[in-house]
mmCIF file of C-alpha atoms and ligand atoms in Angstrom:
data_model
loop_
_atom_site.group_PDB
_atom_site.id
_atom_site.type_symbol
_atom_site.label_atom_id
_atom_site.label_comp_id
_atom_site.label_asym_id
_atom_site.label_seq_id
_atom_site.Cartn_x
_atom_site.Cartn_y
_atom_site.Cartn_z
ATOM 1 C CA UNK A 1 -0.041 18.785 10.669
ATOM 2 C CA UNK A 2 -2.323 16.074 12.129
ATOM 3 C CA UNK A 3 -5.260 16.955 14.392
ATOM 4 C CA UNK A 4 -6.360 14.858 16.966
ATOM 5 C CA UNK A 5 -10.123 15.894 16.522
ATOM 6 C CA UNK A 6 -10.278 14.681 12.772
ATOM 7 C CA UNK A 7 -11.576 10.999 12.125
ATOM 8 C CA UNK A 8 -8.991 8.568 11.820
ATOM 9 C CA UNK A 9 -8.075 8.033 8.375
ATOM 10 C CA UNK A 10 -8.834 4.082 8.979
ATOM 11 C CA UNK A 11 -10.720 2.421 11.640
ATOM 12 C CA UNK A 12 -11.013 -1.629 11.175
ATOM 13 C CA UNK A 13 -12.941 -3.217 13.880
ATOM 14 C CA UNK A 14 -13.416 -6.960 14.440
ATOM 15 C CA UNK A 15 -12.579 -7.916 10.766
ATOM 16 C CA UNK A 16 -12.374 -11.637 9.216
ATOM 17 C CA UNK A 17 -11.992 -12.603 6.043
ATOM 18 C CA UNK A 18 -11.250 -16.559 5.468
ATOM 19 C CA UNK A 19 -10.993 -18.330 1.579
ATOM 20 C CA UNK A 20 -12.258 -22.104 2.408
ATOM 21 C CA UNK A 21 -9.992 -23.383 5.908
ATOM 22 C CA UNK A 22 -7.448 -20.376 5.641
ATOM 23 C CA UNK A 23 -8.213 -17.412 7.828
ATOM 24 C CA UNK A 24 -6.533 -14.790 5.918
ATOM 25 C CA UNK A 25 -7.626 -12.195 8.662
ATOM 26 C CA UNK A 26 -8.375 -12.787 12.072
ATOM 27 C CA UNK A 27 -10.581 -10.290 13.941
ATOM 28 C CA UNK A 28 -8.621 -7.143 13.479
ATOM 29 C CA UNK A 29 -8.292 -3.858 15.154
ATOM 30 C CA UNK A 30 -6.579 -1.381 13.390
ATOM 31 C CA UNK A 31 -6.705 2.352 14.224
ATOM 32 C CA UNK A 32 -4.458 4.675 11.945
ATOM 33 C CA UNK A 33 -4.422 8.153 12.249
ATOM 34 C CA UNK A 34 -4.792 10.479 9.441
ATOM 35 C CA UNK A 35 -1.875 13.047 8.527
ATOM 36 C CA UNK A 36 0.660 9.972 8.739
ATOM 37 C CA UNK A 37 2.845 7.745 6.542
ATOM 38 C CA UNK A 38 1.786 4.381 7.839
ATOM 39 C CA UNK A 39 3.961 1.090 6.679
ATOM 40 C CA UNK A 40 1.865 -2.373 7.064
ATOM 41 C CA UNK A 41 4.676 -4.977 7.729
ATOM 42 C CA UNK A 42 4.308 -8.689 7.822
ATOM 43 C CA UNK A 43 6.100 -11.944 6.739
ATOM 44 C CA UNK A 44 4.505 -14.029 3.712
ATOM 45 C CA UNK A 45 1.025 -14.823 3.706
ATOM 46 C CA UNK A 46 0.485 -12.604 6.641
ATOM 47 C CA UNK A 47 -2.562 -10.994 5.608
ATOM 48 C CA UNK A 48 -1.923 -7.552 4.499
ATOM 49 C CA UNK A 49 -2.702 -7.504 0.689
ATOM 50 C CA UNK A 50 -6.427 -9.129 2.287
ATOM 51 C CA UNK A 51 -6.616 -6.726 4.441
ATOM 52 C CA UNK A 52 -5.924 -3.522 2.389
ATOM 53 C CA UNK A 53 -8.544 -5.127 0.038
ATOM 54 C CA UNK A 54 -10.708 -5.283 2.215
ATOM 55 C CA UNK A 55 -10.054 -1.336 4.036
ATOM 56 C CA UNK A 56 -10.342 -0.183 -0.269
ATOM 57 C CA UNK A 57 -13.829 -1.676 -0.946
ATOM 58 C CA UNK A 58 -11.849 -4.404 -3.171
ATOM 59 C CA UNK A 59 -12.458 -7.735 -1.039
ATOM 60 C CA UNK A 60 -15.664 -8.187 0.998
ATOM 61 C CA UNK A 61 -15.229 -8.607 4.700
ATOM 62 C CA UNK A 62 -16.774 -11.997 5.934
ATOM 63 C CA UNK A 63 -17.424 -9.885 9.350
ATOM 64 C CA UNK A 64 -16.539 -6.330 10.775
ATOM 65 C CA UNK A 65 -16.585 -3.024 10.690
ATOM 66 C CA UNK A 66 -14.242 -0.696 8.274
ATOM 67 C CA UNK A 67 -14.493 3.348 8.198
ATOM 68 C CA UNK A 68 -11.993 5.572 6.237
ATOM 69 C CA UNK A 69 -12.221 8.902 7.343
ATOM 70 C CA UNK A 70 -15.632 8.416 9.525
ATOM 71 C CA UNK A 71 -16.949 6.876 6.552
ATOM 72 C CA UNK A 72 -18.256 3.117 6.618
ATOM 73 C CA UNK A 73 -16.024 1.439 3.347
ATOM 74 C CA UNK A 74 -18.662 -1.205 3.042
ATOM 75 C CA UNK A 75 -22.226 1.203 3.496
ATOM 76 C CA UNK A 76 -21.351 4.344 1.463
ATOM 77 C CA UNK A 77 -18.655 2.568 -0.943
ATOM 78 C CA UNK A 78 -19.236 5.836 -3.774
ATOM 79 C CA UNK A 79 -18.022 8.256 -1.165
ATOM 80 C CA UNK A 80 -15.549 6.596 0.419
ATOM 81 C CA UNK A 81 -14.017 5.666 -3.158
ATOM 82 C CA UNK A 82 -13.754 9.083 -4.141
ATOM 83 C CA UNK A 83 -11.740 9.879 -0.954
ATOM 84 C CA UNK A 84 -9.144 7.144 -1.803
ATOM 85 C CA UNK A 85 -6.197 6.701 -3.803
ATOM 86 C CA UNK A 86 -5.518 2.966 -4.073
ATOM 87 C CA UNK A 87 -2.061 1.164 -5.995
ATOM 88 C CA UNK A 88 -3.201 -2.160 -5.390
ATOM 89 C CA UNK A 89 -0.900 -5.791 -5.691
ATOM 90 C CA UNK A 90 -1.091 -6.729 -9.421
ATOM 91 C CA UNK A 91 -2.199 -3.903 -10.953
ATOM 92 C CA UNK A 92 -4.055 -4.046 -13.862
ATOM 93 C CA UNK A 93 -3.853 -1.489 -16.017
ATOM 94 C CA UNK A 94 -5.634 -0.687 -19.723
ATOM 95 C CA UNK A 95 -2.961 -1.504 -21.770
ATOM 96 C CA UNK A 96 -4.032 -0.559 -25.147
ATOM 97 C CA UNK A 97 -3.755 2.893 -23.681
ATOM 98 C CA UNK A 98 -0.705 5.190 -23.807
ATOM 99 C CA UNK A 99 0.364 6.648 -20.393
ATOM 100 C CA UNK A 100 -1.483 10.231 -20.977
ATOM 101 C CA UNK A 101 -4.605 8.480 -22.332
ATOM 102 C CA UNK A 102 -4.402 6.815 -19.130
ATOM 103 C CA UNK A 103 -4.797 9.688 -17.109
ATOM 104 C CA UNK A 104 -7.229 11.422 -19.310
ATOM 105 C CA UNK A 105 -9.651 8.415 -19.021
ATOM 106 C CA UNK A 106 -8.798 7.819 -14.656
ATOM 107 C CA UNK A 107 -9.677 11.465 -14.515
ATOM 108 C CA UNK A 108 -12.897 11.700 -16.487
ATOM 109 C CA UNK A 109 -13.933 8.724 -14.320
ATOM 110 C CA UNK A 110 -13.319 10.902 -11.100
ATOM 111 C CA UNK A 111 -14.707 13.804 -12.749
ATOM 112 C CA UNK A 112 -12.145 16.035 -12.837
ATOM 113 C CA UNK A 113 -12.942 19.189 -15.655
ATOM 114 C CA UNK A 114 -10.854 17.738 -18.990
ATOM 115 C CA UNK A 115 -8.481 20.748 -18.760
ATOM 116 C CA UNK A 116 -7.284 20.065 -14.995
ATOM 117 C CA UNK A 117 -6.656 16.781 -15.491
ATOM 118 C CA UNK A 118 -4.669 17.817 -18.707
ATOM 119 C CA UNK A 119 -2.684 20.092 -16.057
ATOM 120 C CA UNK A 120 -2.479 17.445 -13.459
ATOM 121 C CA UNK A 121 -1.577 14.639 -15.457
ATOM 122 C CA UNK A 122 1.484 16.499 -17.076
ATOM 123 C CA UNK A 123 2.662 17.493 -13.585
ATOM 124 C CA UNK A 124 2.491 14.185 -12.732
ATOM 125 C CA UNK A 125 4.324 12.730 -15.547
ATOM 126 C CA UNK A 126 6.877 15.062 -15.505
ATOM 127 C CA UNK A 127 7.745 14.812 -11.799
ATOM 128 C CA UNK A 128 7.616 10.769 -12.129
ATOM 129 C CA UNK A 129 10.166 11.167 -14.874
ATOM 130 C CA UNK A 130 7.389 9.220 -17.400
ATOM 131 C CA UNK A 131 7.307 12.376 -20.054
ATOM 132 C CA UNK A 132 8.931 10.808 -22.366
ATOM 133 C CA UNK A 133 7.254 7.841 -22.380
ATOM 134 C CA UNK A 134 3.809 9.728 -22.038
ATOM 135 C CA UNK A 135 2.726 8.533 -25.683
ATOM 136 C CA UNK A 136 3.886 4.894 -25.340
ATOM 137 C CA UNK A 137 1.093 2.556 -24.606
ATOM 138 C CA UNK A 138 1.040 1.096 -21.283
ATOM 139 C CA UNK A 139 1.251 -2.730 -22.338
ATOM 140 C CA UNK A 140 5.278 -1.589 -23.362
ATOM 141 C CA UNK A 141 5.781 -0.275 -19.543
ATOM 142 C CA UNK A 142 8.559 -1.934 -17.316
ATOM 143 C CA UNK A 143 7.437 -3.049 -13.789
ATOM 144 C CA UNK A 144 8.786 0.256 -12.515
ATOM 145 C CA UNK A 145 6.938 2.372 -14.939
ATOM 146 C CA UNK A 146 3.816 0.890 -14.188
ATOM 147 C CA UNK A 147 4.085 1.336 -10.507
ATOM 148 C CA UNK A 148 4.479 5.346 -11.420
ATOM 149 C CA UNK A 149 1.983 5.577 -14.054
ATOM 150 C CA UNK A 150 -0.593 3.212 -11.469
ATOM 151 C CA UNK A 151 0.447 6.181 -8.828
ATOM 152 C CA UNK A 152 -0.090 8.930 -10.981
ATOM 153 C CA UNK A 153 -4.004 7.327 -11.858
ATOM 154 C CA UNK A 154 -4.145 7.046 -7.852
ATOM 155 C CA UNK A 155 -3.243 10.542 -6.869
ATOM 156 C CA UNK A 156 -4.829 12.406 -9.628
ATOM 157 C CA UNK A 157 -7.572 13.249 -7.934
ATOM 158 C CA UNK A 158 -6.003 14.439 -4.748
ATOM 159 C CA UNK A 159 -7.705 11.982 -2.534
ATOM 160 C CA UNK A 160 -7.325 12.147 1.327
ATOM 161 C CA UNK A 161 -5.843 8.550 1.869
ATOM 162 C CA UNK A 162 -3.716 6.404 -0.629
ATOM 163 C CA UNK A 163 -3.221 2.978 -0.156
ATOM 164 C CA UNK A 164 -0.199 1.033 -2.167
ATOM 165 C CA UNK A 165 0.559 -2.012 -1.644
ATOM 166 C CA UNK A 166 4.412 -2.448 -2.059
ATOM 167 C CA UNK A 167 4.864 0.667 -4.402
ATOM 168 C CA UNK A 168 8.267 0.353 -4.721
ATOM 169 C CA UNK A 169 8.592 -3.483 -5.443
ATOM 170 C CA UNK A 170 10.876 -3.093 -9.376
ATOM 171 C CA UNK A 171 11.597 0.696 -9.414
ATOM 172 C CA UNK A 172 14.726 1.651 -9.415
ATOM 173 C CA UNK A 173 16.884 3.703 -7.164
ATOM 174 C CA UNK A 174 16.148 6.965 -8.675
ATOM 175 C CA UNK A 175 12.292 6.654 -9.470
ATOM 176 C CA UNK A 176 12.133 5.855 -5.392
ATOM 177 C CA UNK A 177 14.068 8.468 -4.277
ATOM 178 C CA UNK A 178 11.177 10.380 -6.509
ATOM 179 C CA UNK A 179 8.279 8.500 -5.420
ATOM 180 C CA UNK A 180 9.434 9.244 -1.615
ATOM 181 C CA UNK A 181 9.346 12.788 -2.506
ATOM 182 C CA UNK A 182 5.953 13.196 -4.121
ATOM 183 C CA UNK A 183 4.580 11.150 -1.202
ATOM 184 C CA UNK A 184 6.723 13.260 1.478
ATOM 185 C CA UNK A 185 5.101 16.466 0.139
ATOM 186 C CA UNK A 186 1.630 14.670 -0.075
ATOM 187 C CA UNK A 187 1.774 13.702 3.341
ATOM 188 C CA UNK A 188 2.947 16.701 4.224
ATOM 189 C CA UNK A 189 -0.025 18.628 3.378
ATOM 190 C CA UNK A 190 -1.640 16.638 6.305
ATOM 191 C CA UNK A 191 -2.701 13.245 3.473
ATOM 192 C CA UNK A 192 -2.387 9.916 4.753
ATOM 193 C CA UNK A 193 0.020 7.429 3.054
ATOM 194 C CA UNK A 194 -1.178 3.991 3.775
ATOM 195 C CA UNK A 195 1.293 1.205 2.221
ATOM 196 C CA UNK A 196 2.710 -2.403 2.396
ATOM 197 C CA UNK A 197 6.246 -3.657 2.416
ATOM 198 C CA UNK A 198 8.731 -6.416 3.109
ATOM 199 C CA UNK A 199 11.416 -3.869 3.027
ATOM 200 C CA UNK A 200 12.370 -2.522 7.007
ATOM 201 C CA UNK A 201 14.537 0.074 6.476
ATOM 202 C CA UNK A 202 12.444 1.501 3.993
ATOM 203 C CA UNK A 203 9.250 1.540 6.550
ATOM 204 C CA UNK A 204 12.295 2.549 9.731
ATOM 205 C CA UNK A 205 12.850 5.695 6.777
ATOM 206 C CA UNK A 206 9.637 6.652 5.671
ATOM 207 C CA UNK A 207 6.965 6.182 8.052
ATOM 208 C CA UNK A 208 6.241 7.710 11.435
ATOM 209 C CA UNK A 209 3.355 4.721 11.918
ATOM 210 C CA UNK A 210 3.316 1.540 12.031
ATOM 211 C CA UNK A 211 1.291 -1.966 12.317
ATOM 212 C CA UNK A 212 2.677 -5.334 11.770
ATOM 213 C CA UNK A 213 0.717 -8.410 10.715
ATOM 214 C CA UNK A 214 1.310 -12.020 11.738
ATOM 215 C CA UNK A 215 -0.968 -14.766 10.742
ATOM 216 C CA UNK A 216 -3.451 -12.737 10.052
ATOM 217 C CA UNK A 217 -3.425 -10.827 13.460
ATOM 218 C CA UNK A 218 -2.170 -6.950 14.281
ATOM 219 C CA UNK A 219 0.714 -8.142 16.723
ATOM 220 C CA UNK A 220 1.531 -4.311 17.169
ATOM 221 C CA UNK A 221 0.373 -0.648 15.936
ATOM 222 C CA UNK A 222 1.958 2.476 16.600
ATOM 223 C CA UNK A 223 3.854 5.802 16.299
ATOM 224 C CA UNK A 224 7.045 4.062 14.871
ATOM 225 C CA UNK A 225 9.203 4.772 18.039
ATOM 226 C CA UNK A 226 7.061 2.896 20.152
ATOM 227 C CA UNK A 227 6.713 -0.379 17.658
ATOM 228 C CA UNK A 228 10.552 -0.402 17.221
ATOM 229 C CA UNK A 229 10.813 0.188 21.311
ATOM 230 C CA UNK A 230 14.453 -0.573 22.404
ATOM 231 C CA UNK A 231 15.273 -2.530 19.881
ATOM 232 C CA UNK A 232 18.218 -1.595 17.711
ATOM 233 C CA UNK A 233 16.270 -1.060 14.105
ATOM 234 C CA UNK A 234 12.793 -1.915 13.329
ATOM 235 C CA UNK A 235 13.726 -5.253 11.660
ATOM 236 C CA UNK A 236 15.048 -6.682 14.754
ATOM 237 C CA UNK A 237 11.681 -5.658 16.808
ATOM 238 C CA UNK A 238 9.945 -7.557 13.422
ATOM 239 C CA UNK A 239 11.725 -10.498 13.575
ATOM 240 C CA UNK A 240 11.053 -10.665 17.264
ATOM 241 C CA UNK A 241 7.406 -9.546 17.246
ATOM 242 C CA UNK A 242 6.511 -12.251 14.292
ATOM 243 C CA UNK A 243 8.601 -14.879 16.254
ATOM 244 C CA UNK A 244 11.173 -15.343 14.303
ATOM 245 C CA UNK A 245 14.208 -14.645 16.198
ATOM 246 C CA UNK A 246 14.733 -18.499 16.899
ATOM 247 C CA UNK A 247 14.564 -19.878 13.153
ATOM 248 C CA UNK A 248 17.483 -21.442 11.896
ATOM 249 C CA UNK A 249 19.037 -20.877 8.061
ATOM 250 C CA UNK A 250 17.613 -24.421 7.367
ATOM 251 C CA UNK A 251 19.320 -27.518 9.259
ATOM 252 C CA UNK A 252 17.671 -29.736 6.955
ATOM 253 C CA UNK A 253 19.776 -28.379 4.191
ATOM 254 C CA UNK A 254 22.902 -29.912 4.783
ATOM 255 C CA UNK A 255 23.010 -31.334 1.378
ATOM 256 C CA UNK A 256 23.016 -27.505 -0.289
ATOM 257 C CA UNK A 257 26.710 -26.134 -0.666
ATOM 258 C CA UNK A 258 29.955 -27.225 -2.276
ATOM 259 C CA UNK A 259 31.026 -29.937 0.270
ATOM 260 C CA UNK A 260 28.561 -32.335 -0.649
ATOM 261 C CA UNK A 261 28.939 -31.623 -4.315
ATOM 262 C CA UNK A 262 30.048 -34.912 -6.214
HETATM 263 N N1 ATP B 1 -7.809 -15.504 -3.384
HETATM 264 C C1 ATP B 1 -7.366 -16.242 -2.299
HETATM 265 N N2 ATP B 1 -7.435 -17.797 -2.101
HETATM 266 C C2 ATP B 1 -7.390 -18.382 -1.205
HETATM 267 N N3 ATP B 1 -6.601 -17.905 0.127
HETATM 268 C C3 ATP B 1 -6.252 -16.844 -0.098
HETATM 269 C C4 ATP B 1 -6.577 -15.647 -1.406
HETATM 270 N N4 ATP B 1 -6.064 -14.331 -0.920
HETATM 271 C C5 ATP B 1 -5.109 -14.920 0.214
HETATM 272 N N5 ATP B 1 -5.256 -15.865 0.814
HETATM 273 C C6 ATP B 1 -4.331 -16.351 1.679
HETATM 274 O O1 ATP B 1 -4.336 -15.626 3.111
HETATM 275 C C7 ATP B 1 -3.528 -15.356 3.466
HETATM 276 C C8 ATP B 1 -2.819 -13.979 2.971
HETATM 277 O O2 ATP B 1 -2.863 -13.256 2.380
HETATM 278 P P1 ATP B 1 -1.812 -12.011 2.135
HETATM 279 O O3 ATP B 1 -1.951 -12.326 0.269
HETATM 280 O O4 ATP B 1 -3.296 -11.324 2.638
HETATM 281 O O5 ATP B 1 -0.951 -12.168 2.412
HETATM 282 P P2 ATP B 1 0.171 -10.734 2.429
HETATM 283 O O6 ATP B 1 0.359 -10.574 3.902
HETATM 284 O O7 ATP B 1 -0.350 -9.613 1.407
HETATM 285 O O8 ATP B 1 1.613 -11.579 2.120
HETATM 286 P P3 ATP B 1 2.541 -11.187 0.852
HETATM 287 O O9 ATP B 1 3.745 -10.129 1.767
HETATM 288 O O10 ATP B 1 3.316 -12.434 0.442
HETATM 289 O O11 ATP B 1 1.742 -10.493 0.009
HETATM 290 C C9 ATP B 1 -2.445 -16.560 2.816
HETATM 291 O O12 ATP B 1 -2.631 -17.812 3.568
HETATM 292 C C10 ATP B 1 -2.871 -16.612 1.389
HETATM 293 O O13 ATP B 1 -2.519 -17.896 1.182
#
């Protein structure tokens, strides 16, 4: 159960990031309560990955404050990193390890006793349907298998907050269902999941809290029902919030299609 007296899972104040002339994140404020399933949504290039990278200590902000569980991410990175799990975009894995070895290595890095790592790894491999591939090299894993072993590695130390960038991309429906179950169980015990996605139906069915980004700003944040408002679906609310309602299907593409083909 979410507890109002605990520090927010994530608190961001005045966060900026610029790449040359491109402002990727334009001074955002964000408060994500602990114990919730949070969706970070926005069109391509909105700044979601840049935000998640800064919040998880992977990319240094130009300005701004970021706290996870009340601790400053950039002043106290070791403490914060021990309390979070991250499945980043374009996950880099140790390709020449097997899935089982990767988890054993992750467990050692996290300071988990060997026997406990083995126990947790066996359960995660089993639940995520990777037991049959446990002794296969990661380089030979499919896209979805890579996501799943990355998720297992991110969960191994039982973090307080789990950050996932597009966790369902490339994952088949059966595995997606399994991942959902694991994440729901995890948040049910009071932990927080923050994930970015373009798939509104998924966010609507999983999340109880949503933040919407567009062009480096937060255009809405709050409980799912509040952000959706009177709109029939989150997708409808999203299109209005990001100003995509009036965008036509491409008037200039009059050459596209059978009529003009010669
Ligand atoms: N390393 C970089 N160098 C230059 N520009 C960057 C860099 N990383 C991101 N950007 C720019 O910052 C903006 C935000 O990018 P970001 O990847 O955070 O968006 P996103 O919301 O995650 O997009 P998507 O949904 O397409 O993954 C974009 O305009 C992008 O081109």
